[in-house]
Amino acid sequence: MSTTVLTHQFDNGLVLLAEPMEWLESAAFALLLPGGSCNDPTGLEGISNFTCEMVQRGCGGRSSRQFVDELEKLGVDRGAAVSNAHASYGGAMLANNLFLALEIYADLVRCPHLPEEQLHDGRQVCFQELRAVEDDVAQKVMNVLRQKIYPDPWGRVCHGSEEALERITIGDIRNHFQATYHPRGAILAVAGKIQWEPLVDHVAKLFGDWQPVLGEPLNETVNSSEYQHLDYPSSQTHIGVAFDCVPYSHPDYYQARASVGVLSDGMSSRLFTEVREKRGLCYSVYATMNSLKDRGAVLCYSGTSTTRAQETLDVLMAELVRLRKGVAEDELDRLKARIKSTLIMQQESSRSRTSSIAADWYLLGQVQTLQDISQRVDDLSCESINTYLAAHPPADFVTVTLGSQPLEVPIEVS
Amino acid sequence: MKFRETQLENGLQIVAECNSRAYAASLGFFVNTGSRDETDEISGVSHFLEHMVFKGTSRRTAADVNRELDEIGSHSNAFTAEENTVYFATVLPEYQDRALDLLSDIMRPSLRNEDFETEKQVILEEIYKYDDQPPYGAHEKCMEAYFQGHPLGRNILGTVESVSGLTCESMHRYFQQRYSPGNITLVATGNVDFDRLVENANLQCGDWEPFETQRTVVPSGCRQDFHVIHKASATQQYVVQISDGPDAMDVDRYAARVLATILGDDGGSQLFWELVETGRAEFVGVGNYEFEGAGILMTYLSCAPERAADNLCRIRDVFLNAERNGITSAELKQAQSKISSHIVLANERSSNRLFVVGSNWLQRRDYRTVREVIDSYEAVSCDDAARILSKFPLSRNTAVAVGPLETLQIAEV
């Protein structure tokens, strides 16, 4: 593995990150703006997502149709998404079309039309997305879990509520755009068959004179961590369990990540073995790490028939509690092999590298190369993981269920 | 990039696209069997067997299989479709031998009764899970309605009844009828040492006993039909429409994909502008799927229930308009550039390439480079698209709607 990540910060705050991958034919970019749903003002929940929808309806000299047509002619496989922290726009394409695509996206984030006559259609799109989440009950459980484990606004998801969406005016959208679409805190990550110097010049031309805005700090409100059951008429029960964990920026992050890997990475992981393989309790079970800048959480999920849900929750919880006793050498060896191959295989995809390096910069203020991460994984030992687990035992579980009847949350065994 | 192929004496075929510059190697056993090769009594057995294959062999327990797949850092899995079942692993090149040893061993599974009963619960949970998430079985119900008793209309997972009634003996029988080496292809892509692969395959698979396998291919065809299934707990309405399309051997499949892209790609297509950009629907898409002796074009819609009737009229109008007036050369060009770029991006990963090379070989005994495939899409003309529309009219379809609506009436043309 031999990769380099180049960085350049412009005077206005925009950070450009690039990982040249000359063996590919493609290039990809991800542009992250500080316009995530954590910024949604109370009463206007969903405005970040609505703004993301509206900025794509014409920009610079293009109508919304011309915007899409131009990108399609360039063969840009594009996406836009709003997370808690960011509004992000990205695309992957043949490398020689990258500069033209970036020009279009510079217009998108700097001079969108935000046309009032399309506000109705944009609002309908947001309603449709909101309704679709209502039917995706597994995601719904995890959304509620996130809202309980993190203080508000850090657990917010982007879809908002029907009442708030109904209330949002074009003036609100324009204000929100002004306040959150700016270079301070923005990250442009590029990977693939690229050359660094021409890229810096091109980005300077497109974004160099973009003016930053000073944001205001957000206030936190702690949510109740009590067990919550969402009543839903179904033969299935969906279970979400979360507990606090160190964030990505913490020196012990890799110890924490490894402990969750032992729980959930691969077919020989503990949750898959105990919940599904040995007992046949469910089809899906997993645990995953989630990280904000200054805190993190482990989020676990399983979905099963209501009659078997209690046992599923009991076995899942027992595994979380057992993790306190530490991990074994052979479990760590398998995990290292899996992480290593994942890292090496990332070199086959420019798109996956853009999201990794952008997330690194946001969470760490620097980018780790694949070699850096590989070294950290090599340095892991059972001793270091078990020391971490002794200091940070999985505890204070937050539980959310969805289905036709609530479950008994097991009393933790200490 | 080099294509290699050979066949063992017992009939097992081995094909590989070797790329010494790739970071990974992908290996897969592609078995030419799936839900179309079942009977109603054993519906779901192909998929259930796919799970049981990971449950151990004479040399390994189920836990050994899972543990070893992780020890070599593999990204492995399996899937079952209408006409194939695929077991695959992507590993770093140095693990090629171990990956093949493991995959070839599990292709001769023990199928033990106690594992069978535990895994049956997992399969039933999988069926319940899909019943409880969008589009609530609309896809399977529409396949069943369109194919009207044809084997391709059979549900891949089976039903709760058929899976509950399956026995370990019937699975053994199915295995003995379908998993002949002559009905299996070992496919490899990425940084693969082909000579070593063949040498090891000979050692590990050479003693698999060959026997005759057959697939019954019967004609299929569309009947115009509309079914509404009431699902009170759903928020959105989900509609699947299926019409005739080119089959796996038909060169018109390239034109069909171009047409599906123009009419129903998820961004920038005619239906996107009509329904999604306007907020009338959450999602609409058109795709083409090819099988042996049959092909379909499938349209998928999800929207608020009160919009469903109007949206279906609009979809029909878009289809009728295309059937009458064809498509423009600007639309054609745009779709071709989108498809070409998509193909190049998708094929950068060895793991994606495995499925492309493997399914092409299974369906057509053919290997095509990325460039050749792109050239086939670039060669499609507006006349080809018009011919597809007249041969396979999208406006003539079987549809199934699932959601809060109890009835759904579409206005006459």
PDB file of N, CA, C and O in Angstrom, chain A residues 25-26 57 65 69 72-73 75 118 124-125 128 131-132 135 234 236 266-268 276-277 280 283 304-305 308 334 337-338 341-342 348-349, chain B residues 51 55 66-67 70-71 73-75 121 125-126 128 132 136 235-236 238 267 273 276-277 279-280 282 305 334 337-338 341 345 348-350:
ATOM      1  N   GLU A  25      -9.141   4.715 -14.020  1.00  0.00           N
ATOM      2  CA  GLU A  25      -9.576   5.591 -15.123  1.00  0.00           C
ATOM      3  C   GLU A  25     -10.509   6.672 -14.612  1.00  0.00           C
ATOM      4  O   GLU A  25     -10.851   7.612 -15.297  1.00  0.00           O
ATOM      5  N   SER A  26     -11.007   6.483 -13.386  1.00  0.00           N
ATOM      6  CA  SER A  26     -12.036   7.374 -12.861  1.00  0.00           C
ATOM      7  C   SER A  26     -11.465   8.414 -11.914  1.00  0.00           C
ATOM      8  O   SER A  26     -10.319   8.321 -11.475  1.00  0.00           O
ATOM      9  N   ARG A  57     -32.137  22.849  -8.279  1.00  0.00           N
ATOM     10  CA  ARG A  57     -33.146  23.247  -9.261  1.00  0.00           C
ATOM     11  C   ARG A  57     -32.687  24.486 -10.037  1.00  0.00           C
ATOM     12  O   ARG A  57     -33.379  25.495 -10.105  1.00  0.00           O
ATOM     13  N   ARG A  65     -33.067  21.411 -15.514  1.00  0.00           N
ATOM     14  CA  ARG A  65     -32.936  20.383 -16.550  1.00  0.00           C
ATOM     15  C   ARG A  65     -31.559  20.457 -17.219  1.00  0.00           C
ATOM     16  O   ARG A  65     -30.920  19.437 -17.451  1.00  0.00           O
ATOM     17  N   ASP A  69     -28.806  17.553 -17.418  1.00  0.00           N
ATOM     18  CA  ASP A  69     -28.360  17.141 -18.752  1.00  0.00           C
ATOM     19  C   ASP A  69     -26.843  17.256 -18.901  1.00  0.00           C
ATOM     20  O   ASP A  69     -26.191  16.366 -19.429  1.00  0.00           O
ATOM     21  N   GLU A  72     -25.093  14.542 -17.008  1.00  0.00           N
ATOM     22  CA  GLU A  72     -25.270  13.220 -17.622  1.00  0.00           C
ATOM     23  C   GLU A  72     -24.416  13.082 -18.873  1.00  0.00           C
ATOM     24  O   GLU A  72     -23.886  12.011 -19.147  1.00  0.00           O
ATOM     25  N   LYS A  73     -24.297  14.181 -19.623  1.00  0.00           N
ATOM     26  CA  LYS A  73     -23.435  14.112 -20.816  1.00  0.00           C
ATOM     27  C   LYS A  73     -21.987  13.856 -20.409  1.00  0.00           C
ATOM     28  O   LYS A  73     -21.223  13.237 -21.138  1.00  0.00           O
ATOM     29  N   GLY A  75     -21.256  12.027 -18.018  1.00  0.00           N
ATOM     30  CA  GLY A  75     -21.243  10.696 -17.393  1.00  0.00           C
ATOM     31  C   GLY A  75     -20.969  10.748 -15.900  1.00  0.00           C
ATOM     32  O   GLY A  75     -20.335   9.853 -15.347  1.00  0.00           O
ATOM     33  N   GLN A 118     -40.597  26.875  -7.935  1.00  0.00           N
ATOM     34  CA  GLN A 118     -40.413  25.425  -7.765  1.00  0.00           C
ATOM     35  C   GLN A 118     -40.497  24.990  -6.297  1.00  0.00           C
ATOM     36  O   GLN A 118     -40.249  23.827  -5.977  1.00  0.00           O
ATOM     37  N   GLN A 124     -42.929  18.916  -2.098  1.00  0.00           N
ATOM     38  CA  GLN A 124     -43.541  17.598  -2.327  1.00  0.00           C
ATOM     39  C   GLN A 124     -42.487  16.491  -2.302  1.00  0.00           C
ATOM     40  O   GLN A 124     -42.717  15.415  -1.766  1.00  0.00           O
ATOM     41  N   VAL A 125     -41.313  16.780  -2.872  1.00  0.00           N
ATOM     42  CA  VAL A 125     -40.227  15.793  -2.852  1.00  0.00           C
ATOM     43  C   VAL A 125     -39.857  15.474  -1.398  1.00  0.00           C
ATOM     44  O   VAL A 125     -39.701  14.310  -1.014  1.00  0.00           O
ATOM     45  N   GLN A 128     -42.424  13.277   0.197  1.00  0.00           N
ATOM     46  CA  GLN A 128     -42.300  11.891  -0.270  1.00  0.00           C
ATOM     47  C   GLN A 128     -41.197  11.173   0.504  1.00  0.00           C
ATOM     48  O   GLN A 128     -41.349  10.020   0.907  1.00  0.00           O
ATOM     49  N   ARG A 131     -42.320  10.366   4.022  1.00  0.00           N
ATOM     50  CA  ARG A 131     -43.267   9.244   4.044  1.00  0.00           C
ATOM     51  C   ARG A 131     -42.543   7.913   3.804  1.00  0.00           C
ATOM     52  O   ARG A 131     -42.896   6.892   4.386  1.00  0.00           O
ATOM     53  N   ALA A 132     -41.533   7.934   2.950  1.00  0.00           N
ATOM     54  CA  ALA A 132     -40.792   6.697   2.669  1.00  0.00           C
ATOM     55  C   ALA A 132     -40.096   6.199   3.935  1.00  0.00           C
ATOM     56  O   ALA A 132     -40.020   5.000   4.185  1.00  0.00           O
ATOM     57  N   ASP A 135     -42.199   4.057   6.202  1.00  0.00           N
ATOM     58  CA  ASP A 135     -42.325   2.637   5.840  1.00  0.00           C
ATOM     59  C   ASP A 135     -41.042   1.854   6.109  1.00  0.00           C
ATOM     60  O   ASP A 135     -41.073   0.636   6.187  1.00  0.00           O
ATOM     61  N   SER A 234     -47.307  -5.132  13.335  1.00  0.00           N
ATOM     62  CA  SER A 234     -46.475  -5.994  12.503  1.00  0.00           C
ATOM     63  C   SER A 234     -46.169  -7.286  13.243  1.00  0.00           C
ATOM     64  O   SER A 234     -46.213  -7.329  14.474  1.00  0.00           O
ATOM     65  N   GLN A 236     -43.270  -8.450  13.062  1.00  0.00           N
ATOM     66  CA  GLN A 236     -41.836  -8.296  13.310  1.00  0.00           C
ATOM     67  C   GLN A 236     -41.592  -7.282  14.412  1.00  0.00           C
ATOM     68  O   GLN A 236     -42.349  -6.309  14.553  1.00  0.00           O
ATOM     69  N   GLY A 266     -17.779  -9.677  10.107  1.00  0.00           N
ATOM     70  CA  GLY A 266     -17.525 -11.000   9.559  1.00  0.00           C
ATOM     71  C   GLY A 266     -18.478 -12.067  10.072  1.00  0.00           C
ATOM     72  O   GLY A 266     -19.268 -11.861  10.992  1.00  0.00           O
ATOM     73  N   MET A 267     -18.381 -13.228   9.409  1.00  0.00           N
ATOM     74  CA  MET A 267     -19.332 -14.306   9.698  1.00  0.00           C
ATOM     75  C   MET A 267     -18.993 -15.071  10.971  1.00  0.00           C
ATOM     76  O   MET A 267     -19.805 -15.841  11.462  1.00  0.00           O
ATOM     77  N   SER A 268     -17.769 -14.874  11.495  1.00  0.00           N
ATOM     78  CA  SER A 268     -17.437 -15.560  12.747  1.00  0.00           C
ATOM     79  C   SER A 268     -17.544 -14.605  13.934  1.00  0.00           C
ATOM     80  O   SER A 268     -17.120 -14.926  15.032  1.00  0.00           O
ATOM     81  N   ARG A 276     -27.633 -15.428  15.327  1.00  0.00           N
ATOM     82  CA  ARG A 276     -28.162 -16.055  14.116  1.00  0.00           C
ATOM     83  C   ARG A 276     -27.718 -17.504  13.937  1.00  0.00           C
ATOM     84  O   ARG A 276     -28.553 -18.392  13.781  1.00  0.00           O
ATOM     85  N   GLU A 277     -26.410 -17.754  13.952  1.00  0.00           N
ATOM     86  CA  GLU A 277     -25.933 -19.090  13.599  1.00  0.00           C
ATOM     87  C   GLU A 277     -26.340 -20.158  14.606  1.00  0.00           C
ATOM     88  O   GLU A 277     -26.813 -21.218  14.233  1.00  0.00           O
ATOM     89  N   GLY A 280     -30.544 -19.287  15.387  1.00  0.00           N
ATOM     90  CA  GLY A 280     -31.478 -19.030  14.286  1.00  0.00           C
ATOM     91  C   GLY A 280     -32.544 -18.003  14.639  1.00  0.00           C
ATOM     92  O   GLY A 280     -33.679 -18.075  14.173  1.00  0.00           O
ATOM     93  N   TYR A 283     -32.603 -12.838  10.880  1.00  0.00           N
ATOM     94  CA  TYR A 283     -31.832 -12.777   9.646  1.00  0.00           C
ATOM     95  C   TYR A 283     -30.749 -11.696   9.773  1.00  0.00           C
ATOM     96  O   TYR A 283     -29.621 -11.887   9.386  1.00  0.00           O
ATOM     97  N   THR A 304     -36.590  -9.240  14.133  1.00  0.00           N
ATOM     98  CA  THR A 304     -37.013 -10.635  14.190  1.00  0.00           C
ATOM     99  C   THR A 304     -38.520 -10.734  14.426  1.00  0.00           C
ATOM    100  O   THR A 304     -39.183  -9.726  14.630  1.00  0.00           O
ATOM    101  N   SER A 305     -39.037 -11.964  14.418  1.00  0.00           N
ATOM    102  CA  SER A 305     -40.456 -12.164  14.712  1.00  0.00           C
ATOM    103  C   SER A 305     -40.741 -11.750  16.148  1.00  0.00           C
ATOM    104  O   SER A 305     -39.914 -11.972  17.029  1.00  0.00           O
ATOM    105  N   ARG A 308     -40.029 -14.107  18.992  1.00  0.00           N
ATOM    106  CA  ARG A 308     -38.644 -14.443  19.313  1.00  0.00           C
ATOM    107  C   ARG A 308     -37.833 -13.204  19.677  1.00  0.00           C
ATOM    108  O   ARG A 308     -36.624 -13.272  19.887  1.00  0.00           O
ATOM    109  N   ARG A 334      -8.308 -12.552  13.211  1.00  0.00           N
ATOM    110  CA  ARG A 334      -9.269 -12.554  12.087  1.00  0.00           C
ATOM    111  C   ARG A 334      -9.684 -11.140  11.731  1.00  0.00           C
ATOM    112  O   ARG A 334      -9.782 -10.769  10.567  1.00  0.00           O
ATOM    113  N   ALA A 337      -7.045  -9.350   9.738  1.00  0.00           N
ATOM    114  CA  ALA A 337      -7.023  -9.796   8.334  1.00  0.00           C
ATOM    115  C   ALA A 337      -8.154  -9.120   7.557  1.00  0.00           C
ATOM    116  O   ALA A 337      -7.966  -8.672   6.421  1.00  0.00           O
ATOM    117  N   ARG A 338      -9.326  -9.029   8.165  1.00  0.00           N
ATOM    118  CA  ARG A 338     -10.465  -8.412   7.470  1.00  0.00           C
ATOM    119  C   ARG A 338     -10.239  -6.923   7.222  1.00  0.00           C
ATOM    120  O   ARG A 338     -10.500  -6.408   6.138  1.00  0.00           O
ATOM    121  N   SER A 341      -7.608  -6.317   4.463  1.00  0.00           N
ATOM    122  CA  SER A 341      -8.041  -6.511   3.078  1.00  0.00           C
ATOM    123  C   SER A 341      -9.028  -5.420   2.671  1.00  0.00           C
ATOM    124  O   SER A 341      -9.011  -4.959   1.540  1.00  0.00           O
ATOM    125  N   THR A 342      -9.844  -4.961   3.606  1.00  0.00           N
ATOM    126  CA  THR A 342     -10.758  -3.862   3.279  1.00  0.00           C
ATOM    127  C   THR A 342      -9.978  -2.616   2.874  1.00  0.00           C
ATOM    128  O   THR A 342     -10.316  -1.934   1.903  1.00  0.00           O
ATOM    129  N   GLU A 348      -9.331   0.238  -5.005  1.00  0.00           N
ATOM    130  CA  GLU A 348     -10.000  -0.001  -6.284  1.00  0.00           C
ATOM    131  C   GLU A 348     -11.122   1.003  -6.532  1.00  0.00           C
ATOM    132  O   GLU A 348     -11.770   0.942  -7.556  1.00  0.00           O
ATOM    133  N   SER A 349     -11.392   1.877  -5.566  1.00  0.00           N
ATOM    134  CA  SER A 349     -12.537   2.760  -5.746  1.00  0.00           C
ATOM    135  C   SER A 349     -12.223   4.196  -5.351  1.00  0.00           C
ATOM    136  O   SER A 349     -11.948   4.492  -4.194  1.00  0.00           O
TER     137      SER A 349
ATOM    138  N   HIS B  51     -27.967 -21.238   1.919  1.00  0.00           N
ATOM    139  CA  HIS B  51     -27.602 -21.033   3.327  1.00  0.00           C
ATOM    140  C   HIS B  51     -26.909 -22.281   3.898  1.00  0.00           C
ATOM    141  O   HIS B  51     -25.916 -22.182   4.615  1.00  0.00           O
ATOM    142  N   LYS B  55     -22.884 -24.506   6.087  1.00  0.00           N
ATOM    143  CA  LYS B  55     -23.060 -25.187   7.378  1.00  0.00           C
ATOM    144  C   LYS B  55     -22.115 -26.362   7.578  1.00  0.00           C
ATOM    145  O   LYS B  55     -22.357 -27.194   8.449  1.00  0.00           O
ATOM    146  N   ASN B  66     -17.115 -20.360   8.761  1.00  0.00           N
ATOM    147  CA  ASN B  66     -17.203 -18.923   9.053  1.00  0.00           C
ATOM    148  C   ASN B  66     -15.866 -18.372   9.537  1.00  0.00           C
ATOM    149  O   ASN B  66     -15.451 -17.281   9.146  1.00  0.00           O
ATOM    150  N   ARG B  67     -15.211 -19.150  10.401  1.00  0.00           N
ATOM    151  CA  ARG B  67     -13.950 -18.679  10.972  1.00  0.00           C
ATOM    152  C   ARG B  67     -12.889 -18.547   9.876  1.00  0.00           C
ATOM    153  O   ARG B  67     -12.209 -17.528   9.771  1.00  0.00           O
ATOM    154  N   ASP B  70     -13.223 -15.614   7.564  1.00  0.00           N
ATOM    155  CA  ASP B  70     -12.731 -14.389   8.203  1.00  0.00           C
ATOM    156  C   ASP B  70     -11.207 -14.380   8.331  1.00  0.00           C
ATOM    157  O   ASP B  70     -10.582 -13.330   8.206  1.00  0.00           O
ATOM    158  N   GLU B  71     -10.627 -15.546   8.590  1.00  0.00           N
ATOM    159  CA  GLU B  71      -9.153 -15.606   8.754  1.00  0.00           C
ATOM    160  C   GLU B  71      -8.419 -15.115   7.514  1.00  0.00           C
ATOM    161  O   GLU B  71      -7.358 -14.517   7.613  1.00  0.00           O
ATOM    162  N   GLY B  73      -9.508 -12.885   5.641  1.00  0.00           N
ATOM    163  CA  GLY B  73      -9.940 -11.501   5.401  1.00  0.00           C
ATOM    164  C   GLY B  73     -10.858 -11.378   4.212  1.00  0.00           C
ATOM    165  O   GLY B  73     -10.892 -10.348   3.522  1.00  0.00           O
ATOM    166  N   SER B  74     -11.627 -12.431   3.955  1.00  0.00           N
ATOM    167  CA  SER B  74     -12.426 -12.410   2.722  1.00  0.00           C
ATOM    168  C   SER B  74     -13.687 -11.557   2.870  1.00  0.00           C
ATOM    169  O   SER B  74     -14.222 -11.403   3.961  1.00  0.00           O
ATOM    170  N   HIS B  75     -14.103 -11.030   1.764  1.00  0.00           N
ATOM    171  CA  HIS B  75     -15.422 -10.414   1.675  1.00  0.00           C
ATOM    172  C   HIS B  75     -16.237 -11.429   0.895  1.00  0.00           C
ATOM    173  O   HIS B  75     -16.097 -11.538  -0.313  1.00  0.00           O
ATOM    174  N   GLN B 121     -35.299 -21.686  10.599  1.00  0.00           N
ATOM    175  CA  GLN B 121     -35.819 -20.525  11.336  1.00  0.00           C
ATOM    176  C   GLN B 121     -35.280 -19.224  10.741  1.00  0.00           C
ATOM    177  O   GLN B 121     -35.996 -18.233  10.626  1.00  0.00           O
ATOM    178  N   GLU B 125     -37.383 -16.212   9.082  1.00  0.00           N
ATOM    179  CA  GLU B 125     -37.203 -14.816   9.505  1.00  0.00           C
ATOM    180  C   GLU B 125     -36.916 -13.917   8.301  1.00  0.00           C
ATOM    181  O   GLU B 125     -37.375 -12.781   8.242  1.00  0.00           O
ATOM    182  N   GLU B 126     -36.167 -14.433   7.345  1.00  0.00           N
ATOM    183  CA  GLU B 126     -35.855 -13.642   6.154  1.00  0.00           C
ATOM    184  C   GLU B 126     -37.137 -13.368   5.363  1.00  0.00           C
ATOM    185  O   GLU B 126     -37.361 -12.261   4.869  1.00  0.00           O
ATOM    186  N   TYR B 128     -40.235 -13.281   6.597  1.00  0.00           N
ATOM    187  CA  TYR B 128     -41.043 -12.310   7.357  1.00  0.00           C
ATOM    188  C   TYR B 128     -40.471 -10.903   7.199  1.00  0.00           C
ATOM    189  O   TYR B 128     -41.206  -9.926   7.089  1.00  0.00           O
ATOM    190  N   ASP B 132     -42.321  -7.458   5.511  1.00  0.00           N
ATOM    191  CA  ASP B 132     -42.600  -6.334   6.392  1.00  0.00           C
ATOM    192  C   ASP B 132     -41.847  -5.076   5.976  1.00  0.00           C
ATOM    193  O   ASP B 132     -41.734  -4.130   6.737  1.00  0.00           O
ATOM    194  N   TYR B 136     -43.174  -4.624   0.196  1.00  0.00           N
ATOM    195  CA  TYR B 136     -44.131  -5.590   0.763  1.00  0.00           C
ATOM    196  C   TYR B 136     -44.519  -6.689  -0.224  1.00  0.00           C
ATOM    197  O   TYR B 136     -45.696  -6.993  -0.385  1.00  0.00           O
ATOM    198  N   THR B 235     -47.462   3.239   4.524  1.00  0.00           N
ATOM    199  CA  THR B 235     -47.726   4.673   4.357  1.00  0.00           C
ATOM    200  C   THR B 235     -47.808   5.007   2.868  1.00  0.00           C
ATOM    201  O   THR B 235     -48.706   5.720   2.429  1.00  0.00           O
ATOM    202  N   GLN B 236     -46.875   4.490   2.107  1.00  0.00           N
ATOM    203  CA  GLN B 236     -46.824   4.770   0.670  1.00  0.00           C
ATOM    204  C   GLN B 236     -47.498   3.645  -0.128  1.00  0.00           C
ATOM    205  O   GLN B 236     -47.666   2.526   0.377  1.00  0.00           O
ATOM    206  N   TYR B 238     -47.077   1.161  -3.398  1.00  0.00           N
ATOM    207  CA  TYR B 238     -45.987   0.611  -4.209  1.00  0.00           C
ATOM    208  C   TYR B 238     -46.592  -0.130  -5.395  1.00  0.00           C
ATOM    209  O   TYR B 238     -47.492  -0.958  -5.206  1.00  0.00           O
ATOM    210  N   GLY B 267     -32.421   9.326 -12.432  1.00  0.00           N
ATOM    211  CA  GLY B 267     -32.168  10.768 -12.509  1.00  0.00           C
ATOM    212  C   GLY B 267     -32.138  11.163 -13.967  1.00  0.00           C
ATOM    213  O   GLY B 267     -31.493  10.496 -14.771  1.00  0.00           O
ATOM    214  N   TRP B 273     -38.425  13.352 -14.681  1.00  0.00           N
ATOM    215  CA  TRP B 273     -38.887  14.747 -14.795  1.00  0.00           C
ATOM    216  C   TRP B 273     -40.390  14.851 -14.562  1.00  0.00           C
ATOM    217  O   TRP B 273     -40.876  15.810 -13.959  1.00  0.00           O
ATOM    218  N   VAL B 276     -40.775  12.503 -10.377  1.00  0.00           N
ATOM    219  CA  VAL B 276     -39.944  12.643  -9.173  1.00  0.00           C
ATOM    220  C   VAL B 276     -39.561  14.098  -8.919  1.00  0.00           C
ATOM    221  O   VAL B 276     -39.742  14.612  -7.817  1.00  0.00           O
ATOM    222  N   GLU B 277     -39.077  14.752  -9.961  1.00  0.00           N
ATOM    223  CA  GLU B 277     -38.671  16.154  -9.822  1.00  0.00           C
ATOM    224  C   GLU B 277     -39.852  17.024  -9.376  1.00  0.00           C
ATOM    225  O   GLU B 277     -39.693  17.994  -8.648  1.00  0.00           O
ATOM    226  N   GLY B 279     -42.197  16.014  -7.436  1.00  0.00           N
ATOM    227  CA  GLY B 279     -42.674  15.595  -6.120  1.00  0.00           C
ATOM    228  C   GLY B 279     -43.945  14.767  -6.178  1.00  0.00           C
ATOM    229  O   GLY B 279     -44.584  14.534  -5.167  1.00  0.00           O
ATOM    230  N   ARG B 280     -44.325  14.304  -7.376  1.00  0.00           N
ATOM    231  CA  ARG B 280     -45.535  13.478  -7.484  1.00  0.00           C
ATOM    232  C   ARG B 280     -45.270  12.058  -6.983  1.00  0.00           C
ATOM    233  O   ARG B 280     -46.179  11.360  -6.569  1.00  0.00           O
ATOM    234  N   GLU B 282     -42.176   9.348  -4.976  1.00  0.00           N
ATOM    235  CA  GLU B 282     -40.907   9.286  -4.260  1.00  0.00           C
ATOM    236  C   GLU B 282     -39.843   8.669  -5.171  1.00  0.00           C
ATOM    237  O   GLU B 282     -38.709   9.098  -5.205  1.00  0.00           O
ATOM    238  N   PRO B 305     -50.438   7.345  -1.551  1.00  0.00           N
ATOM    239  CA  PRO B 305     -51.547   6.593  -2.150  1.00  0.00           C
ATOM    240  C   PRO B 305     -52.501   7.460  -2.975  1.00  0.00           C
ATOM    241  O   PRO B 305     -52.958   7.044  -4.041  1.00  0.00           O
ATOM    242  N   GLN B 334     -27.344  10.965 -24.592  1.00  0.00           N
ATOM    243  CA  GLN B 334     -27.201  11.181 -23.156  1.00  0.00           C
ATOM    244  C   GLN B 334     -27.237   9.846 -22.394  1.00  0.00           C
ATOM    245  O   GLN B 334     -26.440   9.613 -21.488  1.00  0.00           O
ATOM    246  N   SER B 337     -23.989   7.898 -22.900  1.00  0.00           N
ATOM    247  CA  SER B 337     -22.839   8.380 -22.133  1.00  0.00           C
ATOM    248  C   SER B 337     -22.991   8.006 -20.662  1.00  0.00           C
ATOM    249  O   SER B 337     -22.024   7.654 -19.984  1.00  0.00           O
ATOM    250  N   LYS B 338     -24.227   8.038 -20.189  1.00  0.00           N
ATOM    251  CA  LYS B 338     -24.472   7.658 -18.793  1.00  0.00           C
ATOM    252  C   LYS B 338     -24.150   6.171 -18.573  1.00  0.00           C
ATOM    253  O   LYS B 338     -23.485   5.805 -17.606  1.00  0.00           O
ATOM    254  N   SER B 341     -20.252   5.427 -18.783  1.00  0.00           N
ATOM    255  CA  SER B 341     -19.533   5.866 -17.600  1.00  0.00           C
ATOM    256  C   SER B 341     -19.837   4.932 -16.428  1.00  0.00           C
ATOM    257  O   SER B 341     -18.942   4.537 -15.672  1.00  0.00           O
ATOM    258  N   LEU B 345     -17.025   2.727 -14.266  1.00  0.00           N
ATOM    259  CA  LEU B 345     -16.889   2.889 -12.817  1.00  0.00           C
ATOM    260  C   LEU B 345     -17.141   1.570 -12.091  1.00  0.00           C
ATOM    261  O   LEU B 345     -16.388   1.182 -11.206  1.00  0.00           O
ATOM    262  N   GLU B 348     -14.325  -1.103 -12.207  1.00  0.00           N
ATOM    263  CA  GLU B 348     -13.018  -0.883 -11.582  1.00  0.00           C
ATOM    264  C   GLU B 348     -12.790  -1.826 -10.415  1.00  0.00           C
ATOM    265  O   GLU B 348     -11.666  -2.089 -10.028  1.00  0.00           O
ATOM    266  N   ARG B 349     -13.837  -2.326  -9.836  1.00  0.00           N
ATOM    267  CA  ARG B 349     -13.686  -3.260  -8.717  1.00  0.00           C
ATOM    268  C   ARG B 349     -13.708  -4.708  -9.211  1.00  0.00           C
ATOM    269  O   ARG B 349     -14.644  -5.102  -9.908  1.00  0.00           O
ATOM    270  N   SER B 350     -12.698  -5.494  -8.785  1.00  0.00           N
ATOM    271  CA  SER B 350     -12.621  -6.906  -9.201  1.00  0.00           C
ATOM    272  C   SER B 350     -13.886  -7.644  -8.776  1.00  0.00           C
ATOM    273  O   SER B 350     -14.359  -8.542  -9.462  1.00  0.00           O
TER     274      SER B 350
END
